[in-house]
Amino acid sequence: MTLNSNHGFAISIVYPIMKTIAHKGLDFEHLCRQAAFDRELLRDVEARIDERELERLLYEAARYTEDDHFGLHQGQLTDTSDLGILGYVMMHSETIVEALRAYQRYNVILCSGYNLDWEEQGSDALLRFYKTTPPNMSRHCAEDMVSSLYQLISRMSNRAIPIRELQFAHAAPADLRPYLAIFGVEPRFGANETYLRMGKEVLHYPILYSDPRLRKAFEPIAEEIRDRLNRGREFSDRVFEWMLACMPAYFPTLQQTSEAFAMSPRSLQAKLKEENTSYNELAANVRKEWAMAYLRKGEYSISEIAYLLHYSEPSAFLNAFKKWTGLTPGQYRGN
């Protein structure tokens, strides 16, 4: 788990999981024990939870509650207060489109690397949900994001919002009835992107509880938090994204990385150290991201993935992956 960095999610992202568990009449403490999740982390309001750790917690919650649509149902229960300062800025915007713009601007406060955009197509508005780095959103994360934003739009405007089309990038689960119950349409699965289509008039619906004075009070706080997060690891984020983009063509060495940023290896390492990371840590995270993406696709054998990640032999990849996740690549793929 990564803490106190701008990667991943604010620790408050775990609160909706707690709320959903309680809503089902179950015990969050039991989930923490079952998932080996340290509940004490919730005491640190500045903490961040790694994307893979959150994903693991969601899947453990789905298993514990025996709810194969846990992310979808969690999104149904989402309230603006669950989004913290971001939610308050959205709630006091004047129209839905202004709330969506606030979501775009300040979403890094809640979760780095996840966002949305939209466009008008004739009489429709198309809302796209995406990740800025590989792999694609996991099923529970994607369904929680889409479901929660749909609920927020409905509640903020105090109107029923008919959905004209919905699609997800992940594969279809066995039971599609929950989607019909929530969205009124059956989604298309296994698509190139995740999006939700509705009437473009929805963008201009006024928000019921809008208060411009409160928005002006909350927005500077959101600006300050966003800017602090962006400043906090700005250089290491750029290095990480550059290294990520080099793969799978080649795995960049320290020398190649420092040359790409027009500095010596020693200067690069010193600058990364200022942001509490190193070339070796970033290199491991790059390989980890790509390894998980390849394992999810299921198109390559373990040996082929080791080759694509530029390991000298499969055993080196197996050892590294076990160190990252506590699982072998085969166990991770089987989950």
Tab-separated table of C-alpha atoms in Angstrom:
chain	number	residue	atom	x	y	z
A	1	MET	CA	0.000	0.000	0.000
A	2	THR	CA	1.220	3.505	-0.795
A	3	LEU	CA	0.570	6.137	1.830
A	4	ASN	CA	0.944	9.917	1.854
A	5	SER	CA	1.501	10.265	-1.872
A	6	ASN	CA	-0.694	11.529	-4.670
A	7	HIS	CA	-0.804	8.107	-6.324
A	8	GLY	CA	-3.947	6.096	-5.788
A	9	PHE	CA	-6.916	7.054	-3.672
A	10	ALA	CA	-7.619	9.116	-0.582
A	11	ILE	CA	-8.112	6.788	2.387
A	12	SER	CA	-11.648	8.214	2.685
A	13	ILE	CA	-12.513	6.127	-0.405
A	14	VAL	CA	-12.822	3.213	2.044
A	15	TYR	CA	-15.704	4.912	3.919
A	16	PRO	CA	-18.333	4.024	1.267
A	17	ILE	CA	-17.233	0.387	1.606
A	18	MET	CA	-17.860	0.655	5.358
A	19	LYS	CA	-21.260	2.237	4.680
A	20	THR	CA	-22.255	-0.463	2.194
A	21	ILE	CA	-21.188	-3.232	4.574
A	22	ALA	CA	-23.257	-1.618	7.366
A	23	HIS	CA	-26.224	-1.183	4.994
A	24	LYS	CA	-26.160	-4.947	4.444
A	25	GLY	CA	-26.207	-5.515	8.211
A	26	LEU	CA	-22.687	-6.958	8.242
A	27	ASP	CA	-19.513	-6.212	10.215
A	28	PHE	CA	-16.758	-4.102	8.650
A	29	GLU	CA	-14.301	-5.317	11.307
A	30	HIS	CA	-14.877	-8.863	10.065
A	31	LEU	CA	-14.103	-7.760	6.507
A	32	CYS	CA	-10.882	-6.091	7.685
A	33	ARG	CA	-9.764	-9.324	9.362
A	34	GLN	CA	-10.774	-11.420	6.365
A	35	ALA	CA	-9.001	-9.100	3.924
A	36	ALA	CA	-5.975	-8.470	6.194
A	37	PHE	CA	-6.710	-4.735	5.954
A	38	ASP	CA	-5.299	-2.483	8.685
A	39	ARG	CA	-8.279	-0.460	9.946
A	40	GLU	CA	-5.904	1.901	11.806
A	41	LEU	CA	-5.025	3.456	8.440
A	42	LEU	CA	-8.427	5.157	8.492
A	43	ARG	CA	-7.232	7.337	11.364
A	44	ASP	CA	-4.746	9.125	9.074
A	45	VAL	CA	-6.808	11.579	7.016
A	46	GLU	CA	-3.775	12.350	4.808
A	47	ALA	CA	-3.183	8.700	3.879
A	48	ARG	CA	-3.597	7.354	0.355
A	49	ILE	CA	-4.478	3.770	-0.521
A	50	ASP	CA	-2.894	2.085	-3.507
A	51	GLU	CA	-5.210	1.281	-6.415
A	52	ARG	CA	-4.464	-2.451	-6.220
A	53	GLU	CA	-5.144	-2.504	-2.477
A	54	LEU	CA	-8.508	-0.790	-2.962
A	55	GLU	CA	-9.345	-3.178	-5.783
A	56	ARG	CA	-8.458	-6.144	-3.571
A	57	LEU	CA	-10.612	-4.745	-0.741
A	58	LEU	CA	-13.595	-4.370	-3.080
A	59	TYR	CA	-13.297	-7.944	-4.293
A	60	GLU	CA	-12.972	-9.159	-0.693
A	61	ALA	CA	-16.094	-7.126	0.173
A	62	ALA	CA	-17.961	-8.739	-2.724
A	63	ARG	CA	-16.914	-12.160	-1.471
A	64	TYR	CA	-17.786	-11.379	2.169
A	65	THR	CA	-21.233	-9.989	1.318
A	66	GLU	CA	-21.865	-12.628	-1.366
A	67	ASP	CA	-22.788	-9.727	-3.645
A	68	ASP	CA	-21.279	-10.180	-7.102
A	69	HIS	CA	-22.398	-6.608	-7.915
A	70	PHE	CA	-20.862	-4.963	-4.847
A	71	GLY	CA	-19.331	-2.003	-6.714
A	72	LEU	CA	-22.578	-1.342	-8.545
A	73	HIS	CA	-24.617	-1.384	-5.328
A	74	GLN	CA	-22.032	0.692	-3.473
A	75	GLY	CA	-22.398	3.386	-6.128
A	76	GLN	CA	-26.158	3.400	-5.511
A	77	LEU	CA	-25.567	4.437	-1.903
A	78	THR	CA	-23.140	7.244	-2.740
A	79	ASP	CA	-23.889	10.699	-1.389
A	80	THR	CA	-22.043	13.950	-2.097
A	81	SER	CA	-20.630	13.848	1.446
A	82	ASP	CA	-18.781	10.615	0.529
A	83	LEU	CA	-16.680	12.665	-1.907
A	84	GLY	CA	-15.492	15.074	0.779
A	85	ILE	CA	-14.593	18.594	-0.349
A	86	LEU	CA	-15.079	17.532	-3.991
A	87	GLY	CA	-18.667	16.553	-3.222
A	88	TYR	CA	-19.425	19.852	-1.500
A	89	VAL	CA	-18.141	21.855	-4.467
A	90	MET	CA	-20.286	19.734	-6.810
A	91	MET	CA	-23.379	20.032	-4.627
A	92	HIS	CA	-23.193	23.841	-4.565
A	93	SER	CA	-22.497	24.288	-8.292
A	94	GLU	CA	-25.354	25.883	-10.230
A	95	THR	CA	-25.930	23.204	-12.890
A	96	ILE	CA	-25.036	19.575	-13.545
A	97	VAL	CA	-22.420	20.507	-16.150
A	98	GLU	CA	-20.714	22.831	-13.650
A	99	ALA	CA	-20.694	19.982	-11.115
A	100	LEU	CA	-19.093	17.713	-13.741
A	101	ARG	CA	-16.442	20.363	-14.426
A	102	ALA	CA	-15.701	20.458	-10.684
A	103	TYR	CA	-15.366	16.659	-10.744
A	104	GLN	CA	-12.859	16.954	-13.598
A	105	ARG	CA	-10.840	19.672	-11.838
A	106	TYR	CA	-10.665	18.177	-8.363
A	107	ASN	CA	-11.029	14.424	-8.820
A	108	VAL	CA	-7.310	13.946	-8.083
A	109	ILE	CA	-8.181	14.745	-4.449
A	110	LEU	CA	-10.212	11.564	-4.302
A	111	CYS	CA	-8.479	9.284	-6.807
A	112	SER	CA	-5.455	9.869	-9.005
A	113	GLY	CA	-5.654	8.569	-12.567
A	114	TYR	CA	-9.463	8.221	-12.794
A	115	ASN	CA	-11.611	10.862	-14.441
A	116	LEU	CA	-14.383	11.612	-16.915
A	117	ASP	CA	-15.177	13.792	-19.899
A	118	TRP	CA	-18.281	14.358	-21.962
A	119	GLU	CA	-19.503	15.624	-25.301
A	120	GLU	CA	-22.813	16.499	-26.909
A	121	GLN	CA	-23.870	14.312	-29.843
A	122	GLY	CA	-27.088	15.588	-31.396
A	123	SER	CA	-29.715	15.409	-28.658
A	124	ASP	CA	-27.458	13.231	-26.461
A	125	ALA	CA	-24.756	13.818	-23.886
A	126	LEU	CA	-22.080	11.098	-23.754
A	127	LEU	CA	-20.196	10.762	-20.443
A	128	ARG	CA	-16.938	8.806	-20.738
A	129	PHE	CA	-15.184	7.248	-17.739
A	130	TYR	CA	-11.500	6.439	-18.086
A	131	LYS	CA	-8.129	5.764	-16.486
A	132	THR	CA	-5.062	7.732	-17.526
A	133	THR	CA	-2.640	4.797	-17.029
A	134	PRO	CA	-2.900	1.047	-17.742
A	135	PRO	CA	-4.483	-1.315	-16.976
A	136	ASN	CA	-8.169	-0.557	-17.524
A	137	MET	CA	-10.454	0.011	-14.560
A	138	SER	CA	-11.351	-3.147	-12.686
A	139	ARG	CA	-14.996	-4.187	-12.784
A	140	HIS	CA	-16.011	-3.088	-9.269
A	141	CYS	CA	-14.170	0.250	-9.567
A	142	ALA	CA	-15.738	1.005	-12.954
A	143	GLU	CA	-19.248	0.061	-11.861
A	144	ASP	CA	-18.942	2.022	-8.613
A	145	MET	CA	-17.750	5.111	-10.527
A	146	VAL	CA	-20.550	4.982	-13.123
A	147	SER	CA	-23.279	4.060	-10.641
A	148	SER	CA	-22.231	6.696	-8.100
A	149	LEU	CA	-22.050	9.520	-10.634
A	150	TYR	CA	-25.450	8.554	-12.038
A	151	GLN	CA	-26.937	8.607	-8.531
A	152	LEU	CA	-25.310	11.969	-7.773
A	153	ILE	CA	-26.666	13.560	-10.959
A	154	SER	CA	-30.161	12.292	-10.128
A	155	ARG	CA	-30.025	13.464	-6.528
A	156	MET	CA	-28.429	16.845	-7.211
A	157	SER	CA	-31.027	17.669	-9.888
A	158	ASN	CA	-33.863	15.927	-7.981
A	159	ARG	CA	-35.020	14.323	-11.250
A	160	ALA	CA	-35.247	10.879	-12.772
A	161	ILE	CA	-32.546	10.610	-15.456
A	162	PRO	CA	-33.377	8.157	-18.267
A	163	ILE	CA	-30.297	6.376	-19.613
A	164	ARG	CA	-30.274	5.885	-23.372
A	165	GLU	CA	-27.183	3.671	-23.607
A	166	LEU	CA	-24.581	2.239	-21.256
A	167	GLN	CA	-21.446	0.245	-21.948
A	168	PHE	CA	-18.551	-1.129	-19.919
A	169	ALA	CA	-15.083	-2.184	-21.015
A	170	HIS	CA	-15.052	-5.258	-18.748
A	171	ALA	CA	-16.664	-8.619	-19.466
A	172	ALA	CA	-20.311	-9.264	-18.663
A	173	PRO	CA	-21.173	-10.984	-15.359
A	174	ALA	CA	-23.677	-13.831	-15.285
A	175	ASP	CA	-26.606	-11.811	-13.869
A	176	LEU	CA	-27.613	-8.617	-15.712
A	177	ARG	CA	-30.768	-7.892	-13.712
A	178	PRO	CA	-29.129	-5.427	-11.269
A	179	TYR	CA	-28.118	-3.159	-14.169
A	180	LEU	CA	-31.690	-3.043	-15.450
A	181	ALA	CA	-32.936	-2.242	-11.940
A	182	ILE	CA	-30.499	0.653	-11.503
A	183	PHE	CA	-30.113	2.115	-14.995
A	184	GLY	CA	-33.245	0.896	-16.783
A	185	VAL	CA	-31.151	-0.445	-19.663
A	186	GLU	CA	-29.020	-3.521	-20.227
A	187	PRO	CA	-25.376	-2.478	-20.740
A	188	ARG	CA	-23.097	-3.623	-23.501
A	189	PHE	CA	-19.936	-5.285	-22.157
A	190	GLY	CA	-16.440	-5.887	-23.488
A	191	ALA	CA	-16.447	-2.528	-25.305
A	192	ASN	CA	-13.471	-0.294	-26.072
A	193	GLU	CA	-14.548	2.290	-23.494
A	194	THR	CA	-16.935	2.835	-20.609
A	195	TYR	CA	-19.606	5.445	-21.164
A	196	LEU	CA	-23.129	6.492	-20.281
A	197	ARG	CA	-25.464	8.212	-22.768
A	198	MET	CA	-28.351	10.449	-21.694
A	199	GLY	CA	-30.247	13.484	-22.967
A	200	LYS	CA	-28.045	16.568	-23.293
A	201	GLU	CA	-30.650	18.662	-21.458
A	202	VAL	CA	-29.514	16.908	-18.268
A	203	LEU	CA	-26.247	18.871	-18.392
A	204	HIS	CA	-28.179	22.091	-17.886
A	205	TYR	CA	-30.475	20.936	-15.086
A	206	PRO	CA	-30.166	23.234	-12.043
A	207	ILE	CA	-28.864	21.717	-8.827
A	208	LEU	CA	-31.492	21.711	-6.107
A	209	TYR	CA	-29.278	22.688	-3.149
A	210	SER	CA	-26.926	25.030	-4.987
A	211	ASP	CA	-25.548	27.845	-2.851
A	212	PRO	CA	-22.990	30.079	-4.639
A	213	ARG	CA	-21.725	31.466	-1.331
A	214	LEU	CA	-20.882	28.007	-0.039
A	215	ARG	CA	-19.268	27.039	-3.341
A	216	LYS	CA	-17.016	30.098	-3.088
A	217	ALA	CA	-16.076	28.992	0.406
A	218	PHE	CA	-15.339	25.366	-0.518
A	219	GLU	CA	-13.652	25.856	-3.902
A	220	PRO	CA	-10.460	27.571	-2.632
A	221	ILE	CA	-9.976	24.674	-0.219
A	222	ALA	CA	-10.333	22.191	-3.086
A	223	GLU	CA	-7.882	24.248	-5.182
A	224	GLU	CA	-5.312	24.246	-2.389
A	225	ILE	CA	-5.575	20.489	-1.751
A	226	ARG	CA	-5.392	19.693	-5.481
A	227	ASP	CA	-2.364	21.939	-6.012
A	228	ARG	CA	-0.594	20.504	-2.964
A	229	LEU	CA	-1.134	16.965	-4.261
A	230	ASN	CA	0.053	17.888	-7.743
A	231	ARG	CA	3.134	19.640	-6.378
A	232	GLY	CA	3.902	16.823	-3.969
A	233	ARG	CA	5.103	14.250	-6.532
A	234	GLU	CA	5.035	16.164	-9.788
A	235	PHE	CA	8.499	15.140	-10.999
A	236	SER	CA	8.316	11.482	-9.978
A	237	ASP	CA	4.888	11.221	-11.619
A	238	ARG	CA	6.348	12.473	-14.897
A	239	VAL	CA	9.247	10.022	-14.641
A	240	PHE	CA	6.850	7.146	-13.859
A	241	GLU	CA	4.578	7.974	-16.808
A	242	TRP	CA	7.565	8.276	-19.169
A	243	MET	CA	8.928	4.897	-18.037
A	244	LEU	CA	5.471	3.361	-18.362
A	245	ALA	CA	5.235	4.620	-21.958
A	246	CYS	CA	8.602	3.044	-22.868
A	247	MET	CA	7.165	-0.414	-22.264
A	248	PRO	CA	6.892	-2.929	-23.784
A	249	ALA	CA	9.326	-1.715	-26.465
A	250	TYR	CA	12.151	-1.538	-23.924
A	251	PHE	CA	12.714	-1.252	-20.191
A	252	PRO	CA	14.507	2.049	-19.518
A	253	THR	CA	17.716	1.951	-17.520
A	254	LEU	CA	18.669	4.605	-14.977
A	255	GLN	CA	21.040	6.113	-17.555
A	256	GLN	CA	18.358	6.271	-20.268
A	257	THR	CA	15.854	7.739	-17.819
A	258	SER	CA	18.207	10.458	-16.628
A	259	GLU	CA	19.133	11.333	-20.229
A	260	ALA	CA	15.425	11.639	-21.097
A	261	PHE	CA	15.108	14.276	-18.367
A	262	ALA	CA	18.373	16.016	-19.307
A	263	MET	CA	20.217	15.349	-16.071
A	264	SER	CA	22.826	13.008	-14.632
A	265	PRO	CA	21.804	9.758	-12.926
A	266	ARG	CA	22.959	11.206	-9.600
A	267	SER	CA	20.799	14.329	-10.050
A	268	LEU	CA	17.797	12.237	-11.070
A	269	GLN	CA	18.123	10.047	-8.005
A	270	ALA	CA	18.515	13.090	-5.754
A	271	LYS	CA	15.399	14.721	-7.182
A	272	LEU	CA	13.406	11.498	-6.804
A	273	LYS	CA	14.657	11.163	-3.224
A	274	GLU	CA	13.153	14.597	-2.458
A	275	GLU	CA	9.780	13.054	-3.343
A	276	ASN	CA	10.430	9.951	-1.209
A	277	THR	CA	10.990	7.545	-4.085
A	278	SER	CA	13.802	6.225	-6.298
A	279	TYR	CA	14.477	4.915	-9.770
A	280	ASN	CA	14.327	1.319	-8.487
A	281	GLU	CA	10.942	1.883	-6.829
A	282	LEU	CA	9.483	3.490	-9.955
A	283	ALA	CA	10.945	0.734	-12.142
A	284	ALA	CA	9.316	-1.934	-9.955
A	285	ASN	CA	5.966	-0.120	-10.084
A	286	VAL	CA	6.154	0.145	-13.883
A	287	ARG	CA	6.757	-3.586	-14.203
A	288	LYS	CA	4.008	-4.289	-11.670
A	289	GLU	CA	1.462	-2.197	-13.625
A	290	TRP	CA	2.259	-3.946	-16.888
A	291	ALA	CA	2.400	-7.396	-15.270
A	292	MET	CA	-1.100	-7.023	-13.831
A	293	ALA	CA	-2.423	-5.724	-17.156
A	294	TYR	CA	-0.986	-8.721	-19.028
A	295	LEU	CA	-2.237	-11.224	-16.433
A	296	ARG	CA	-5.764	-9.823	-16.614
A	297	LYS	CA	-5.891	-10.114	-20.384
A	298	GLY	CA	-5.000	-13.803	-20.236
A	299	GLU	CA	-3.437	-13.725	-23.710
A	300	TYR	CA	0.119	-14.521	-22.623
A	301	SER	CA	1.801	-17.295	-20.678
A	302	ILE	CA	3.830	-16.478	-17.549
A	303	SER	CA	7.058	-17.003	-19.507
A	304	GLU	CA	5.886	-14.661	-22.264
A	305	ILE	CA	4.981	-11.979	-19.714
A	306	ALA	CA	8.438	-12.290	-18.152
A	307	TYR	CA	9.906	-11.723	-21.622
A	308	LEU	CA	7.629	-8.741	-22.328
A	309	LEU	CA	8.670	-7.189	-19.009
A	310	HIS	CA	12.342	-7.654	-19.964
A	311	TYR	CA	13.280	-10.076	-17.198
A	312	SER	CA	16.303	-12.267	-17.866
A	313	GLU	CA	14.344	-15.408	-16.914
A	314	PRO	CA	10.818	-16.330	-15.733
A	315	SER	CA	11.998	-17.141	-12.194
A	316	ALA	CA	13.099	-13.519	-11.702
A	317	PHE	CA	9.603	-12.356	-12.672
A	318	LEU	CA	7.962	-14.948	-10.378
A	319	ASN	CA	10.056	-13.807	-7.416
A	320	ALA	CA	9.387	-10.107	-8.083
A	321	PHE	CA	5.645	-10.602	-8.481
A	322	LYS	CA	5.412	-12.622	-5.262
A	323	LYS	CA	7.247	-9.799	-3.470
A	324	TRP	CA	4.824	-7.172	-4.859
A	325	THR	CA	1.558	-8.947	-4.197
A	326	GLY	CA	2.154	-11.953	-1.937
A	327	LEU	CA	0.786	-14.136	-4.766
A	328	THR	CA	2.328	-15.996	-7.671
A	329	PRO	CA	1.311	-14.762	-11.148
A	330	GLY	CA	-0.782	-17.921	-11.549
A	331	GLN	CA	-2.633	-17.298	-8.263
A	332	TYR	CA	-3.265	-13.669	-9.191
A	333	ARG	CA	-4.637	-14.669	-12.601
A	334	GLY	CA	-6.894	-17.252	-10.978
A	335	ASN	CA	-8.506	-14.763	-8.542
